[in-house]
Coordinates of C-alpha atoms in Angstrom, one line a residue:
M1 CA 111.4 102.4 86.3
A2 CA 107.9 104.0 86.1
E3 CA 105.8 104.2 89.2
Q4 CA 102.4 102.5 89.6
A5 CA 99.3 104.3 88.5
G6 CA 97.6 106.5 91.1
R7 CA 94.8 109.0 91.0
E8 CA 97.1 112.0 91.5
K9 CA 99.5 111.1 88.7
C10 CA 99.2 111.4 84.9
T11 CA 96.1 109.2 85.0
C12 CA 92.5 109.4 84.2
D13 CA 89.8 107.4 86.0
L14 CA 86.5 109.2 85.8
E15 CA 84.7 106.4 87.7
R16 CA 87.1 106.6 90.7
S17 CA 86.3 103.0 91.6
G18 CA 89.5 102.5 93.5
T19 CA 90.8 99.9 91.0
N20 CA 92.7 100.6 87.9
Q21 CA 90.0 99.3 85.5
N22 CA 88.3 102.4 84.0
G23 CA 90.9 104.7 82.6
A24 CA 94.4 105.3 81.3
W25 CA 97.7 106.4 82.5
V26 CA 101.1 107.5 81.1
K27 CA 103.7 105.3 82.8
N28 CA 106.7 107.5 82.2
A29 CA 105.2 110.9 82.4
T30 CA 106.4 113.3 85.1
A31 CA 104.2 116.3 84.2
C32 CA 101.0 116.5 82.2
W33 CA 97.8 118.4 81.6
L34 CA 94.6 116.3 81.7
T35 CA 91.2 117.5 80.5
E36 CA 88.4 115.4 82.2
F37 CA 85.1 115.4 80.4
H38 CA 82.9 113.7 83.0
Q39 CA 79.6 113.8 80.9
S40 CA 81.2 111.9 78.0
H41 CA 83.5 109.8 80.2
W42 CA 86.5 110.9 78.2
C43 CA 89.9 112.3 79.1
D44 CA 92.6 114.0 77.1
I45 CA 96.1 113.7 78.4
S46 CA 98.8 116.0 77.2
V47 CA 102.3 115.0 78.4
E48 CA 104.6 117.9 79.3
S49 CA 107.6 115.9 80.4
L50 CA 108.8 112.4 80.6
E51 CA 111.1 110.6 83.1
G52 CA 114.7 111.8 82.8
S53 CA 113.6 115.0 81.1
Q54 CA 115.8 118.1 81.8
S55 CA 112.7 120.3 81.6
H56 CA 111.0 118.5 84.4
S57 CA 114.1 118.7 86.7
A58 CA 114.4 122.4 85.9
L59 CA 110.8 123.1 86.7
V60 CA 110.8 121.3 90.0
Q61 CA 114.1 123.0 91.0
T62 CA 112.6 126.4 90.0
L63 CA 109.4 125.7 92.1
F64 CA 111.5 124.7 95.1
K65 CA 113.5 127.9 94.9
L66 CA 110.6 130.4 94.5
D67 CA 108.9 132.1 97.4
A68 CA 105.7 130.1 97.9
G69 CA 103.8 133.4 98.7
G70 CA 105.2 135.3 95.8
S71 CA 103.8 136.1 92.3
D72 CA 106.8 134.5 90.7
L73 CA 105.3 131.1 91.6
V74 CA 102.0 132.0 89.9
R75 CA 104.0 133.2 86.8
A76 CA 105.8 129.8 86.7
F77 CA 102.5 128.0 86.5
Q78 CA 101.1 130.6 84.1
T79 CA 104.0 129.8 81.7
Q80 CA 103.3 126.0 82.0
F81 CA 99.6 126.7 81.2
E82 CA 100.4 129.0 78.2
N83 CA 102.7 126.3 76.8
F84 CA 99.9 123.7 77.1
I85 CA 97.1 125.9 75.7
G86 CA 99.4 126.9 72.8
T87 CA 99.7 123.3 71.8
T88 CA 96.0 122.5 71.9
A89 CA 94.2 122.5 68.6
D90 CA 90.6 121.9 67.4
D91 CA 91.2 118.5 65.9
G92 CA 87.6 117.4 65.4
K93 CA 87.8 114.7 68.1
A94 CA 85.8 114.1 71.3
T95 CA 87.4 117.1 73.0
D96 CA 85.7 119.6 70.6
D97 CA 83.6 120.8 73.5
F98 CA 86.7 121.9 75.5
D99 CA 86.3 125.7 75.5
R100 CA 89.9 126.9 75.0
Q101 CA 88.9 130.5 75.2
T102 CA 87.2 130.1 78.5
A103 CA 90.3 128.2 79.8
R104 CA 92.6 131.0 78.4
D105 CA 90.4 133.5 80.4
A106 CA 89.8 131.5 83.5
V107 CA 93.0 129.8 84.4
P108 CA 95.2 133.0 84.7
V109 CA 92.5 134.6 87.0
L110 CA 92.3 131.5 89.1
L111 CA 96.1 131.3 89.4
K112 CA 96.2 134.9 90.6
D113 CA 93.2 134.6 92.9
K114 CA 94.4 131.4 94.4
Q115 CA 98.0 132.5 94.9
E116 CA 97.9 131.8 98.7
E117 CA 96.5 128.3 98.2
I118 CA 99.0 127.5 95.4
G119 CA 101.8 128.6 97.7
E120 CA 100.6 126.3 100.4
C121 CA 100.2 123.5 97.9
V122 CA 103.8 124.0 96.6
N123 CA 105.1 124.0 100.2
A124 CA 103.3 120.6 100.7
F125 CA 104.9 119.4 97.4
R126 CA 108.3 120.4 98.7
D127 CA 107.6 118.6 102.0
A128 CA 106.5 115.5 100.2
S129 CA 109.7 115.3 98.3
F130 CA 111.4 115.0 101.7
G131 CA 109.1 112.2 102.9
K132 CA 106.3 114.1 104.6
G133 CA 102.7 113.1 103.8
G134 CA 100.5 114.7 101.2
K135 CA 97.9 117.3 101.7
S136 CA 94.6 118.6 100.3
V137 CA 94.9 122.4 100.3
A138 CA 91.9 123.6 98.3
D139 CA 88.7 121.7 97.3
E140 CA 86.4 124.3 95.9
E141 CA 83.9 124.7 93.1
K142 CA 86.4 126.1 90.6
F143 CA 89.8 125.2 92.0
R144 CA 91.3 122.2 93.8
C145 CA 94.9 121.7 94.8
S146 CA 96.5 118.7 96.5
V147 CA 99.6 116.7 97.0
G148 CA 99.4 112.9 96.9
Q149 CA 99.7 111.2 100.3
E150 CA 101.8 108.3 98.9
S151 CA 103.2 109.6 95.7
G152 CA 103.9 113.3 96.5
W153 CA 102.6 114.4 93.2
L154 CA 101.2 118.0 92.9
R155 CA 97.7 118.1 91.4
M156 CA 96.1 121.5 90.5
E157 CA 92.6 121.4 89.1
F158 CA 90.7 124.2 87.3
R159 CA 87.0 124.1 86.6
I160 CA 86.3 125.0 82.9
G161 CA 82.6 124.9 82.3
D162 CA 81.4 121.3 83.2
D163 CA 85.0 119.9 82.8
W164 CA 88.2 119.9 84.9
L165 CA 91.6 120.9 83.5
V166 CA 94.2 119.2 85.7
Y167 CA 98.0 119.9 86.0
A168 CA 99.9 117.0 87.5
L169 CA 103.6 117.1 88.5
S170 CA 105.9 114.5 89.9
P171 CA 108.2 115.6 92.8
K172 CA 111.1 113.5 91.4
R173 CA 114.0 115.7 90.2

C-alpha cells in the first residue's frame, strides 16, 4: 500500500502550507524527478520507478553497497540524471522554460563538487532505512540534500536558473 504524501516524497507543493491542499503527488512512486517552477506555480513530475519495481530495488541496493565517499556514488546519480534528461522533450507545455542545456551542464558539476555532501546524505539515507531519524545535509543556494525525518526518503535538489530540479528516492527495497 502506498504511503501518505509528504514534502520529501514524489510530491509537489510549492506553497508549503503544511496541509496537502496545493499540489500533487504520485502515490505509488518510489523514485522520481521533479521540476519546480516557483514563479508559475507549476511542477513537472517524472516517475523513475514504481512500488515493486526491480529497478528501484537494484538502485537502493547499489547505493547501499557503494563507498559514500567515492566517485562511484556520484556516477550512480549521474546515470539516473542522464536517464531522466534523456527522456525530457520540448513538448510545448508550461515547462518550456526549463533550460535542459543548463541542467545538462550544471547537474554533473554539482554532483562532482558536492560529492562529500552527497556521501553524507546517502549515509543518512542508509541510516534512515534502519530506523534512524532524517537529516538535512546541505541547504545551499545551488544544492540541497536531505533525508526525511519520518519517511526516510532521500531528496537531492539542484538549482537550475530560477527553478529547482529535485531527485526523490524511497528507502524501501
